[in-house]
């Protein structure tokens, strides 16, 4: 009998596990199973979709078609799915999206889809991951809640002492995956703030604790020895909260000289302007690779919204953090992108939002651009109301519904007035970018990007061979992506 880990992909405020990212859940789980003397087989939801919906026949898109991102991320086990599932006695299903996004080359499974895909299997079905707190693939909706008649809820609550062992043991899960993966590395749980932001599930899930630097290093080395070269220190609320971050980064580079990408993710602006802020910023610029982004959960520049949702930063503090990161990180690195610049997350549908909220957002964003600072990306979403959050208790979706009719207009204004000129500053026409990976087709366009945190999407005319590295020259700009032409890779 077989134990299967079915990865339906995860996306949380602190932690990404949607390809090309590989999250911590399947890796730690694989290690835990091994520690119990149990072998496992790793499958993705793409493997199961291909078997169930297409009889296992791989899809080659016609010239006019888009690459099928529902079946793009197959494992080395894809050809044997039928047999594997026939023999399956236990299936651990990892699932859950808490920060809905758009994914270029993957599509996370919804609970509805996963339930249908596995409904006829006779095995134990154990759900794990963010899904146990609900899941929502689209903002502006209530989350899907688990039907406990269909699934068991798995205990997945490894503390860092357990993670130390399981993360190393589970590193060989990479042997099941034929394509490049960016390894999301956990450095902390929970949030430093005593009272969290109104919409966020992180304080509900975990108490604040940082993972020991030696454990992080040991796990990364095990993954590196299994072929990993692309890493993001991304599973935490703020990487600046990590004790002695400069030493950690320096030791990573020393122990793993062939790393191609080392990036970070979440940053609390308040820590950037704090005691270690400048020292940490300099270390990130020195030891991480270029095109690095500090994703800052600003959520709103409207002071009323900040106060009523207990948000973690004010517009003034955010501005100061943006200035510090730009001071050290703005310069370009070898792949053509700035070394380290900030990104901003904005949420609409929070308590206290009025028609003035977007004017506050635009005022500050214009100031940032006018003062010569770079921002890599502005992530705008409608709030997803998760169970048990203060927002749900204060009124849930009613704040979103109040201004819903303005949402697309507001979003468009930010895209037109801020994103486009910002993209033109970051990648002026003629800029050459290297290490661009060809990922999917859409009609006669190949969409490509660099590996790493919040990579820029590049549209190149023609259907180039997929899964290859190329260099491109920038020829134009869209709202959130660029247009390029292929040039010879150095
Ligand atoms: S700062 Fe706010 S959004 Fe970030 S982890 Fe803490 S509670 Fe969540």
CSV table of C-alpha atoms and ligand atoms in Angstrom, one decimal:
chain,number,residue,atom,x,y,z
A,1,UNK,CA,0.0,0.0,0.0
A,2,UNK,CA,1.2,3.5,-0.8
A,3,UNK,CA,1.2,6.9,1.0
A,4,UNK,CA,0.7,9.8,-1.3
A,5,UNK,CA,1.5,13.5,-0.8
A,6,UNK,CA,-0.8,15.4,-3.1
A,7,UNK,CA,0.4,19.0,-3.5
A,8,UNK,CA,-2.5,21.3,-4.5
A,9,UNK,CA,-0.2,24.3,-3.8
A,10,UNK,CA,-0.4,26.9,-1.1
A,11,UNK,CA,-0.3,30.7,-0.9
A,12,UNK,CA,-0.3,32.5,2.4
A,13,UNK,CA,0.8,36.0,3.5
A,14,UNK,CA,3.9,34.3,4.9
A,15,UNK,CA,4.7,31.5,2.5
A,16,UNK,CA,4.4,30.6,-1.1
A,17,UNK,CA,4.1,27.0,-2.5
A,18,UNK,CA,2.7,27.6,-6.0
A,19,UNK,CA,5.1,26.4,-8.8
A,20,UNK,CA,7.7,27.4,-9.6
A,21,UNK,CA,7.8,27.7,-5.8
A,22,UNK,CA,8.0,24.6,-3.7
A,23,UNK,CA,6.5,25.3,-0.3
A,24,UNK,CA,7.5,23.9,3.1
A,25,UNK,CA,4.4,21.8,3.7
A,26,UNK,CA,5.2,18.9,1.3
A,27,UNK,CA,8.9,19.0,2.2
A,28,UNK,CA,8.4,18.8,6.0
A,29,UNK,CA,5.6,16.2,5.6
A,30,UNK,CA,7.9,14.0,3.4
A,31,UNK,CA,10.5,14.2,6.2
A,32,UNK,CA,8.0,13.4,8.9
A,33,UNK,CA,6.8,10.3,6.9
A,34,UNK,CA,10.3,9.2,6.5
A,35,UNK,CA,11.0,9.6,10.2
A,36,UNK,CA,8.0,7.2,10.8
A,37,UNK,CA,9.6,4.7,8.5
A,38,UNK,CA,7.0,5.4,5.8
A,39,UNK,CA,7.9,5.8,2.2
A,40,UNK,CA,5.9,8.3,0.2
A,41,UNK,CA,5.1,9.2,-3.4
A,42,UNK,CA,4.8,12.9,-4.3
A,43,UNK,CA,2.2,14.0,-6.8
A,44,UNK,CA,0.9,17.4,-7.8
A,45,UNK,CA,-2.7,18.2,-8.5
A,46,UNK,CA,-1.5,18.7,-12.1
A,47,UNK,CA,-0.6,15.0,-12.2
A,48,UNK,CA,-4.1,14.0,-11.0
A,49,UNK,CA,-5.8,16.5,-13.3
A,50,UNK,CA,-3.9,15.0,-16.3
A,51,UNK,CA,-4.9,11.5,-15.4
A,52,UNK,CA,-8.5,12.3,-14.5
A,53,UNK,CA,-9.4,14.8,-17.1
A,54,UNK,CA,-7.2,13.7,-20.1
A,55,UNK,CA,-6.6,10.0,-19.4
A,56,UNK,CA,-2.9,10.8,-18.7
A,57,UNK,CA,-2.2,12.1,-22.2
A,58,UNK,CA,0.1,15.1,-22.1
A,59,UNK,CA,-1.3,18.2,-23.7
A,60,UNK,CA,0.6,19.9,-26.5
A,61,UNK,CA,-1.1,23.3,-27.2
A,62,UNK,CA,-1.9,24.2,-30.8
A,63,UNK,CA,-0.3,27.3,-32.2
A,64,UNK,CA,-3.3,29.4,-31.4
A,65,UNK,CA,-3.6,28.1,-27.9
A,66,UNK,CA,-2.4,28.9,-24.4
A,67,UNK,CA,-0.2,26.5,-22.5
A,68,UNK,CA,-2.5,24.5,-20.2
A,69,UNK,CA,-1.3,25.7,-16.8
A,70,UNK,CA,-3.6,23.2,-15.0
A,71,UNK,CA,-1.4,20.3,-16.1
A,72,UNK,CA,2.0,22.1,-16.5
A,73,UNK,CA,3.7,21.1,-13.3
A,74,UNK,CA,4.0,17.4,-13.5
A,75,UNK,CA,6.2,15.2,-11.4
A,76,UNK,CA,8.4,12.3,-12.4
A,77,UNK,CA,5.4,10.1,-11.2
A,78,UNK,CA,2.9,11.6,-13.7
A,79,UNK,CA,2.9,8.5,-16.0
A,80,UNK,CA,2.0,6.1,-13.1
A,81,UNK,CA,-0.8,8.1,-11.4
A,82,UNK,CA,-3.5,5.5,-12.1
A,83,UNK,CA,-1.4,2.7,-10.5
A,84,UNK,CA,-0.3,4.9,-7.6
A,85,UNK,CA,-3.8,5.9,-6.8
A,86,UNK,CA,-5.1,2.3,-7.1
A,87,UNK,CA,-2.6,1.3,-4.4
A,88,UNK,CA,-3.0,4.4,-2.3
A,89,UNK,CA,-4.0,3.7,1.3
A,90,UNK,CA,-3.4,7.2,2.7
A,91,UNK,CA,-3.4,10.5,0.9
A,92,UNK,CA,-2.1,13.7,2.5
A,93,UNK,CA,-3.6,16.6,0.6
A,94,UNK,CA,-1.8,19.9,0.9
A,95,UNK,CA,-4.0,22.9,-0.1
A,96,UNK,CA,-5.0,26.4,0.7
A,97,UNK,CA,-4.8,29.9,-0.7
A,98,UNK,CA,-5.1,32.8,1.7
A,99,UNK,CA,-3.7,35.6,-0.5
A,100,UNK,CA,-5.3,35.1,-3.9
A,101,UNK,CA,-3.0,36.0,-6.8
A,102,UNK,CA,-2.5,35.4,-10.5
A,103,UNK,CA,-0.2,32.6,-11.3
A,104,UNK,CA,1.6,32.5,-14.7
A,105,UNK,CA,2.3,28.8,-15.0
A,106,UNK,CA,0.3,27.0,-12.3
A,107,UNK,CA,-3.2,26.9,-10.9
A,108,UNK,CA,-3.8,26.0,-7.2
A,109,UNK,CA,-6.6,23.6,-6.5
A,110,UNK,CA,-9.8,24.8,-4.9
A,111,UNK,CA,-11.5,22.6,-2.2
A,112,UNK,CA,-14.3,22.1,-4.7
A,113,UNK,CA,-12.0,20.8,-7.4
A,114,UNK,CA,-9.9,18.7,-5.1
A,115,UNK,CA,-13.0,17.1,-3.6
A,116,UNK,CA,-14.2,16.1,-7.0
A,117,UNK,CA,-10.8,14.8,-8.1
A,118,UNK,CA,-10.4,12.4,-5.2
A,119,UNK,CA,-14.0,11.6,-4.4
A,120,UNK,CA,-13.9,8.0,-5.8
A,121,UNK,CA,-10.6,7.1,-4.1
A,122,UNK,CA,-11.1,4.6,-1.3
A,123,UNK,CA,-8.1,5.7,0.7
A,124,UNK,CA,-7.9,7.9,3.9
A,125,UNK,CA,-7.9,11.5,2.8
A,126,UNK,CA,-6.1,13.9,5.2
A,127,UNK,CA,-6.3,17.6,4.5
A,128,UNK,CA,-3.3,19.8,5.5
A,129,UNK,CA,-2.0,23.2,5.1
A,130,UNK,CA,-3.6,26.7,5.1
A,131,UNK,CA,-6.9,25.0,3.9
A,132,UNK,CA,-7.8,24.0,7.5
A,133,UNK,CA,-8.3,27.7,8.1
A,134,UNK,CA,-10.3,28.1,4.9
A,135,UNK,CA,-9.2,28.8,1.3
A,136,UNK,CA,-10.1,31.4,-1.2
A,137,UNK,CA,-8.7,31.5,-4.8
A,138,UNK,CA,-10.3,34.9,-5.5
A,139,UNK,CA,-10.4,38.0,-3.4
A,140,UNK,CA,-13.7,39.6,-2.4
A,141,UNK,CA,-15.3,36.3,-1.4
A,142,UNK,CA,-15.8,34.3,1.8
A,143,UNK,CA,-13.4,31.4,2.1
A,144,UNK,CA,-14.3,27.8,1.3
A,145,UNK,CA,-14.7,25.8,4.4
A,146,UNK,CA,-13.7,22.1,4.8
A,147,UNK,CA,-16.5,19.5,4.8
A,148,UNK,CA,-15.3,17.2,7.5
A,149,UNK,CA,-17.5,14.3,6.1
A,150,UNK,CA,-15.2,14.2,3.1
A,151,UNK,CA,-11.8,14.7,4.7
A,152,UNK,CA,-9.9,14.2,7.9
A,153,UNK,CA,-8.1,17.2,9.2
A,154,UNK,CA,-4.4,16.5,9.5
A,155,UNK,CA,-2.3,17.6,12.5
A,156,UNK,CA,0.4,19.8,10.9
A,157,UNK,CA,2.0,21.8,13.6
A,158,UNK,CA,5.7,21.1,13.6
A,159,UNK,CA,7.7,23.2,16.0
A,160,UNK,CA,11.1,24.3,14.9
A,161,UNK,CA,12.9,21.4,16.8
A,162,UNK,CA,10.8,19.0,14.7
A,163,UNK,CA,11.2,21.0,11.6
A,164,UNK,CA,15.0,20.8,12.0
A,165,UNK,CA,14.8,17.1,11.5
A,166,UNK,CA,12.0,16.8,9.0
A,167,UNK,CA,13.1,19.6,6.7
A,168,UNK,CA,16.4,17.9,6.2
A,169,UNK,CA,14.9,14.4,5.8
A,170,UNK,CA,12.4,15.7,3.3
A,171,UNK,CA,14.8,17.4,1.0
A,172,UNK,CA,14.9,14.5,-1.4
A,173,UNK,CA,11.4,15.3,-2.4
A,174,UNK,CA,13.2,17.3,-5.1
A,175,UNK,CA,14.1,14.0,-6.8
A,176,UNK,CA,10.4,13.7,-7.8
A,177,UNK,CA,10.4,17.1,-9.6
A,178,UNK,CA,11.9,17.4,-13.0
A,179,UNK,CA,11.7,21.2,-13.3
A,180,UNK,CA,13.4,24.1,-11.5
A,181,UNK,CA,11.9,25.0,-8.2
A,182,UNK,CA,12.4,28.0,-6.0
A,183,UNK,CA,12.6,26.7,-2.5
A,184,UNK,CA,10.6,28.7,0.0
A,185,UNK,CA,12.6,28.7,3.3
A,186,UNK,CA,10.9,29.2,6.6
A,187,UNK,CA,12.7,31.5,9.1
A,188,UNK,CA,9.9,32.4,11.5
A,189,UNK,CA,6.3,31.9,12.6
A,190,UNK,CA,3.7,34.3,13.8
A,191,UNK,CA,3.9,38.1,14.0
A,192,UNK,CA,5.9,40.3,16.3
A,193,UNK,CA,2.8,42.5,16.8
A,194,UNK,CA,0.6,41.7,19.8
A,195,UNK,CA,-2.6,42.7,18.0
A,196,UNK,CA,-2.4,41.7,14.3
A,197,UNK,CA,-3.9,43.4,11.3
A,198,UNK,CA,-7.7,42.9,11.0
A,199,UNK,CA,-7.7,40.6,8.0
A,200,UNK,CA,-4.6,38.4,8.8
A,201,UNK,CA,-4.6,34.8,9.9
A,202,UNK,CA,-0.9,34.6,10.9
A,203,UNK,CA,-1.4,35.7,14.5
A,204,UNK,CA,-4.3,33.1,14.8
A,205,UNK,CA,-2.1,30.3,13.5
A,206,UNK,CA,1.2,30.9,15.3
A,207,UNK,CA,2.9,32.6,18.2
A,208,UNK,CA,5.9,34.7,17.1
A,209,UNK,CA,9.1,32.7,17.1
A,210,UNK,CA,12.3,32.8,14.9
A,211,UNK,CA,13.9,29.7,13.6
A,212,UNK,CA,17.6,29.1,14.6
A,213,UNK,CA,20.0,30.2,11.9
A,214,UNK,CA,21.9,26.9,12.0
A,215,UNK,CA,18.7,25.0,11.3
A,216,UNK,CA,17.9,27.2,8.3
A,217,UNK,CA,21.4,26.6,7.0
A,218,UNK,CA,21.3,22.9,7.5
A,219,UNK,CA,18.0,22.6,5.6
A,220,UNK,CA,19.2,24.7,2.7
A,221,UNK,CA,22.4,22.6,2.5
A,222,UNK,CA,20.3,19.4,2.3
A,223,UNK,CA,18.2,21.0,-0.5
A,224,UNK,CA,21.3,22.3,-2.3
A,225,UNK,CA,22.8,18.8,-2.2
A,226,UNK,CA,19.6,17.6,-3.9
A,227,UNK,CA,20.1,20.1,-6.7
A,228,UNK,CA,18.4,23.2,-5.5
A,229,UNK,CA,20.0,26.5,-6.6
A,230,UNK,CA,17.1,28.9,-6.2
A,231,UNK,CA,16.0,30.0,-2.7
A,232,UNK,CA,13.7,32.5,-1.1
A,233,UNK,CA,13.8,33.2,2.6
A,234,UNK,CA,10.1,33.8,2.4
A,235,UNK,CA,8.2,32.0,5.0
A,236,UNK,CA,7.9,34.6,7.8
A,237,UNK,CA,6.1,37.9,8.6
A,238,UNK,CA,9.3,40.0,8.4
A,239,UNK,CA,12.9,38.8,7.5
A,240,UNK,CA,14.3,41.9,9.4
A,241,UNK,CA,13.0,40.2,12.6
A,242,UNK,CA,15.5,37.4,12.2
A,243,UNK,CA,18.4,37.6,14.7
A,244,UNK,CA,21.8,38.1,13.1
A,245,UNK,CA,20.5,38.1,9.5
A,246,UNK,CA,23.8,39.4,8.1
A,247,UNK,CA,25.7,36.3,9.5
A,248,UNK,CA,23.0,34.0,8.2
A,249,UNK,CA,23.2,35.4,4.7
A,250,UNK,CA,27.0,35.4,4.7
A,251,UNK,CA,27.1,31.7,5.8
A,252,UNK,CA,24.6,30.7,3.2
A,253,UNK,CA,26.7,32.1,0.4
A,254,UNK,CA,29.9,30.5,1.9
A,255,UNK,CA,28.3,27.1,2.3
A,256,UNK,CA,26.5,27.1,-1.1
A,257,UNK,CA,28.7,28.9,-3.6
A,258,UNK,CA,26.7,27.8,-6.7
A,259,UNK,CA,23.4,29.3,-5.5
A,260,UNK,CA,21.8,31.2,-8.5
A,261,UNK,CA,19.1,33.1,-6.6
A,262,UNK,CA,18.9,34.1,-3.0
A,263,UNK,CA,15.9,36.4,-2.3
A,264,UNK,CA,13.7,37.4,0.6
A,265,UNK,CA,10.0,38.2,0.8
A,266,UNK,CA,8.1,40.0,3.6
A,267,UNK,CA,9.4,43.0,5.3
A,268,UNK,CA,7.7,45.2,8.0
A,269,UNK,CA,8.7,48.8,7.2
A,270,UNK,CA,8.8,49.5,10.9
A,271,UNK,CA,11.8,47.1,11.3
A,272,UNK,CA,13.6,48.8,8.3
A,273,UNK,CA,13.7,52.1,10.1
A,274,UNK,CA,14.5,50.3,13.4
A,275,UNK,CA,17.8,49.7,15.2
A,276,UNK,CA,19.3,47.1,12.8
A,277,UNK,CA,17.5,48.4,9.7
A,278,UNK,CA,20.4,49.9,7.7
A,279,UNK,CA,22.8,47.2,8.7
A,280,UNK,CA,20.4,44.5,7.6
A,281,UNK,CA,19.6,46.3,4.4
A,282,UNK,CA,23.3,46.5,3.4
A,283,UNK,CA,23.7,42.8,4.2
A,284,UNK,CA,20.8,41.9,2.0
A,285,UNK,CA,22.2,43.9,-0.9
A,286,UNK,CA,25.7,42.3,-0.4
A,287,UNK,CA,24.8,38.7,0.0
A,288,UNK,CA,21.5,38.2,-1.8
A,289,UNK,CA,21.2,38.2,-5.6
A,290,UNK,CA,19.8,41.0,-7.6
A,291,UNK,CA,16.1,41.6,-8.5
A,292,UNK,CA,15.4,41.2,-4.8
A,293,UNK,CA,12.2,42.8,-3.5
A,294,UNK,CA,11.1,43.7,0.0
A,295,UNK,CA,7.4,43.1,-0.1
A,296,UNK,CA,5.9,45.5,2.4
A,297,UNK,CA,2.3,44.9,3.7
A,298,UNK,CA,1.3,48.5,3.7
A,299,UNK,CA,-2.3,47.7,2.8
A,300,UNK,CA,-3.5,51.3,2.9
A,301,UNK,CA,-2.1,54.8,3.1
A,302,UNK,CA,-5.5,56.1,4.4
A,303,UNK,CA,-4.9,57.0,8.2
A,304,UNK,CA,-8.5,56.0,9.1
A,305,UNK,CA,-8.1,52.6,7.5
A,306,UNK,CA,-4.7,52.1,9.2
A,307,UNK,CA,-6.2,52.9,12.6
A,308,UNK,CA,-9.5,50.9,12.2
A,309,UNK,CA,-7.7,47.8,11.0
A,310,UNK,CA,-4.7,48.0,13.4
A,311,UNK,CA,-2.4,48.0,10.4
A,312,UNK,CA,1.3,47.7,11.1
A,313,UNK,CA,2.7,50.9,9.6
A,314,UNK,CA,1.8,54.5,8.8
A,315,UNK,CA,2.4,56.3,5.5
A,316,UNK,CA,5.2,58.3,7.0
A,317,UNK,CA,7.1,55.2,8.3
A,318,UNK,CA,6.6,53.4,5.1
A,319,UNK,CA,8.1,56.3,3.2
A,320,UNK,CA,11.2,56.3,5.4
A,321,UNK,CA,11.6,52.5,4.9
A,322,UNK,CA,11.3,52.9,1.1
A,323,UNK,CA,14.0,55.6,1.2
A,324,UNK,CA,16.5,53.4,3.1
A,325,UNK,CA,16.0,50.4,0.9
A,326,UNK,CA,16.4,52.5,-2.2
A,327,UNK,CA,19.5,54.2,-0.8
A,328,UNK,CA,21.4,50.8,-0.7
A,329,UNK,CA,19.6,48.7,-3.2
A,330,UNK,CA,18.7,50.8,-6.2
A,331,UNK,CA,21.8,50.0,-8.2
A,332,UNK,CA,21.6,47.4,-11.0
A,333,UNK,CA,23.1,43.9,-10.7
A,334,UNK,CA,24.5,41.5,-13.3
A,335,UNK,CA,21.1,40.2,-14.5
A,336,UNK,CA,20.0,43.8,-15.4
A,337,UNK,CA,17.6,44.4,-12.5
A,338,UNK,CA,18.1,46.7,-9.5
A,339,UNK,CA,19.7,44.8,-6.6
A,340,UNK,CA,17.0,45.3,-3.9
A,341,UNK,CA,14.0,47.5,-4.0
A,342,UNK,CA,10.7,47.7,-2.1
A,343,UNK,CA,7.3,46.4,-3.2
A,344,UNK,CA,3.9,47.4,-1.7
A,345,UNK,CA,0.8,45.4,-1.0
A,346,UNK,CA,-2.5,47.3,-1.0
A,347,UNK,CA,-5.9,45.9,0.1
A,348,UNK,CA,-9.3,47.3,-0.7
A,349,UNK,CA,-12.4,46.4,1.4
A,350,UNK,CA,-11.0,47.1,4.8
A,351,UNK,CA,-13.0,48.7,7.6
A,352,UNK,CA,-13.1,52.5,7.5
A,353,UNK,CA,-12.6,52.7,3.7
A,354,UNK,CA,-14.2,55.6,2.0
A,355,UNK,CA,-14.1,57.2,-1.5
A,356,UNK,CA,-11.1,59.2,-0.2
A,357,UNK,CA,-9.0,56.1,0.5
A,358,UNK,CA,-7.7,55.8,-3.0
A,359,UNK,CA,-6.8,59.5,-3.1
A,360,UNK,CA,-4.6,58.8,0.0
A,361,UNK,CA,-3.0,55.9,-1.7
A,362,UNK,CA,-2.3,57.8,-4.9
A,363,UNK,CA,-1.0,60.9,-3.0
A,364,UNK,CA,1.7,58.8,-1.3
A,365,UNK,CA,2.5,56.7,-4.4
A,366,UNK,CA,3.0,59.8,-6.4
A,367,UNK,CA,5.3,61.3,-3.8
A,368,UNK,CA,7.4,58.1,-3.8
A,369,UNK,CA,7.8,58.2,-7.6
A,370,UNK,CA,8.3,62.0,-7.7
A,371,UNK,CA,11.1,61.7,-5.1
A,372,UNK,CA,13.0,59.3,-7.3
A,373,UNK,CA,12.5,56.1,-5.5
A,374,UNK,CA,11.9,52.7,-7.2
A,375,UNK,CA,9.1,50.3,-6.4
A,376,UNK,CA,9.2,46.9,-8.0
A,377,UNK,CA,5.5,46.1,-7.8
A,378,UNK,CA,2.3,47.2,-6.2
A,379,UNK,CA,0.1,44.3,-5.4
A,380,UNK,CA,-3.5,45.3,-5.2
A,381,UNK,CA,-6.2,42.9,-4.1
A,382,UNK,CA,-9.7,42.9,-2.6
A,383,UNK,CA,-9.7,41.5,0.9
A,384,UNK,CA,-10.4,37.8,1.3
A,385,UNK,CA,-12.3,37.5,4.6
A,386,UNK,CA,-11.0,34.5,6.5
A,387,UNK,CA,-12.8,32.8,9.4
A,388,UNK,CA,-12.0,34.0,13.0
A,389,UNK,CA,-10.2,37.1,11.9
A,390,UNK,CA,-11.1,40.5,13.6
A,391,UNK,CA,-12.3,41.7,10.2
A,392,UNK,CA,-14.8,38.9,10.0
A,393,UNK,CA,-16.1,39.7,13.4
A,394,UNK,CA,-16.3,43.4,12.7
A,395,UNK,CA,-18.5,43.0,9.6
A,396,UNK,CA,-16.7,40.8,7.1
A,397,UNK,CA,-17.4,41.6,3.5
A,398,UNK,CA,-19.7,44.5,4.2
A,399,UNK,CA,-16.8,47.0,3.9
A,400,UNK,CA,-15.9,45.6,0.5
A,401,UNK,CA,-19.4,45.6,-0.8
A,402,UNK,CA,-19.8,49.3,0.2
A,403,UNK,CA,-17.1,50.4,-2.3
A,404,UNK,CA,-17.0,47.5,-4.6
A,405,UNK,CA,-18.1,49.4,-7.6
A,406,UNK,CA,-15.0,51.7,-7.4
A,407,UNK,CA,-12.5,48.9,-7.0
A,408,UNK,CA,-11.6,48.4,-10.6
A,409,UNK,CA,-11.5,52.1,-11.2
A,410,UNK,CA,-9.2,52.6,-8.3
A,411,UNK,CA,-7.0,49.7,-9.3
A,412,UNK,CA,-6.7,51.0,-12.8
A,413,UNK,CA,-5.8,54.5,-11.6
A,414,UNK,CA,-2.8,53.0,-9.7
A,415,UNK,CA,-1.8,50.9,-12.7
A,416,UNK,CA,-1.9,53.9,-15.1
A,417,UNK,CA,-0.6,56.6,-12.9
A,418,UNK,CA,2.1,54.7,-10.9
A,419,UNK,CA,2.9,51.2,-12.3
A,420,UNK,CA,3.5,52.2,-15.9
A,421,UNK,CA,5.9,55.1,-15.2
A,422,UNK,CA,7.6,53.0,-12.5
A,423,UNK,CA,8.2,50.1,-14.9
A,424,UNK,CA,9.6,52.5,-17.4
A,425,UNK,CA,12.1,53.7,-14.7
A,426,UNK,CA,13.1,50.2,-13.7
A,427,UNK,CA,13.5,48.8,-17.1
A,428,UNK,CA,13.8,51.6,-19.7
A,429,UNK,CA,13.5,50.6,-23.4
A,430,UNK,CA,16.8,49.1,-24.4
A,431,UNK,CA,17.6,47.5,-21.0
A,432,UNK,CA,19.0,44.0,-21.4
A,433,UNK,CA,17.9,41.4,-18.9
A,434,UNK,CA,19.6,38.0,-18.4
A,435,UNK,CA,18.6,34.6,-17.0
A,436,UNK,CA,15.0,35.0,-18.4
A,437,UNK,CA,13.3,31.6,-18.4
A,438,UNK,CA,10.7,30.8,-21.2
A,439,UNK,CA,7.6,29.5,-19.4
A,440,UNK,CA,4.3,29.5,-21.3
A,441,UNK,CA,2.7,30.3,-24.6
A,442,UNK,CA,-0.3,32.4,-25.2
A,443,UNK,CA,-1.1,32.4,-28.9
A,444,UNK,CA,2.0,33.7,-30.7
A,445,UNK,CA,3.6,35.1,-27.5
A,446,UNK,CA,6.0,33.4,-25.2
A,447,UNK,CA,5.8,34.6,-21.6
A,448,UNK,CA,9.0,34.4,-19.6
A,449,UNK,CA,10.5,35.7,-16.4
A,450,UNK,CA,13.5,35.4,-14.1
A,451,UNK,CA,13.4,33.0,-11.2
A,452,UNK,CA,13.0,34.7,-7.8
A,453,UNK,CA,10.7,36.9,-5.8
A,454,UNK,CA,8.1,38.8,-7.8
A,455,UNK,CA,9.8,38.4,-11.1
A,456,UNK,CA,8.8,40.7,-14.0
A,457,UNK,CA,6.8,39.0,-16.7
A,458,UNK,CA,8.2,39.5,-20.2
A,459,UNK,CA,6.2,38.9,-23.3
A,460,UNK,CA,8.3,37.9,-26.3
A,461,UNK,CA,6.7,37.7,-29.8
A,462,UNK,CA,6.8,34.2,-31.3
A,463,UNK,CA,6.8,30.8,-29.8
A,464,UNK,CA,10.3,30.2,-28.4
A,465,UNK,CA,11.3,26.8,-27.1
A,466,UNK,CA,10.0,26.5,-23.5
A,467,UNK,CA,12.0,25.9,-20.3
A,468,UNK,CA,15.1,27.6,-21.7
A,469,UNK,CA,17.2,30.6,-20.4
A,470,UNK,CA,17.4,33.6,-22.7
A,471,UNK,CA,18.4,37.2,-22.5
A,472,UNK,CA,16.0,39.9,-23.7
A,473,UNK,CA,16.1,43.5,-24.7
A,474,UNK,CA,13.2,45.6,-23.4
A,475,UNK,CA,11.1,47.1,-26.3
A,476,UNK,CA,8.0,48.3,-24.5
A,477,UNK,CA,5.9,48.3,-21.3
A,478,UNK,CA,2.4,47.1,-20.4
A,479,UNK,CA,0.6,47.9,-17.1
A,480,UNK,CA,2.4,45.2,-15.1
A,481,UNK,CA,4.7,43.4,-17.5
A,482,UNK,CA,7.2,44.3,-20.2
A,483,UNK,CA,7.6,43.5,-23.9
A,484,UNK,CA,11.0,42.2,-25.0
A,485,UNK,CA,12.9,40.7,-27.9
A,486,UNK,CA,15.3,37.8,-27.4
A,487,UNK,CA,19.0,38.5,-27.7
A,488,UNK,CA,21.9,36.1,-27.4
A,489,UNK,CA,22.4,34.9,-23.8
A,490,UNK,CA,25.9,35.7,-22.5
B,1,LIG,S1,2.0,42.6,10.2
B,1,LIG,FE1,-0.2,42.3,9.9
B,1,LIG,S2,-0.3,41.3,7.9
B,1,LIG,FE2,1.8,41.1,8.6
B,1,LIG,S3,1.9,39.1,9.7
B,1,LIG,FE3,1.5,40.7,11.3
B,1,LIG,S4,-0.7,40.7,11.4
B,1,LIG,FE4,-0.3,39.7,9.5
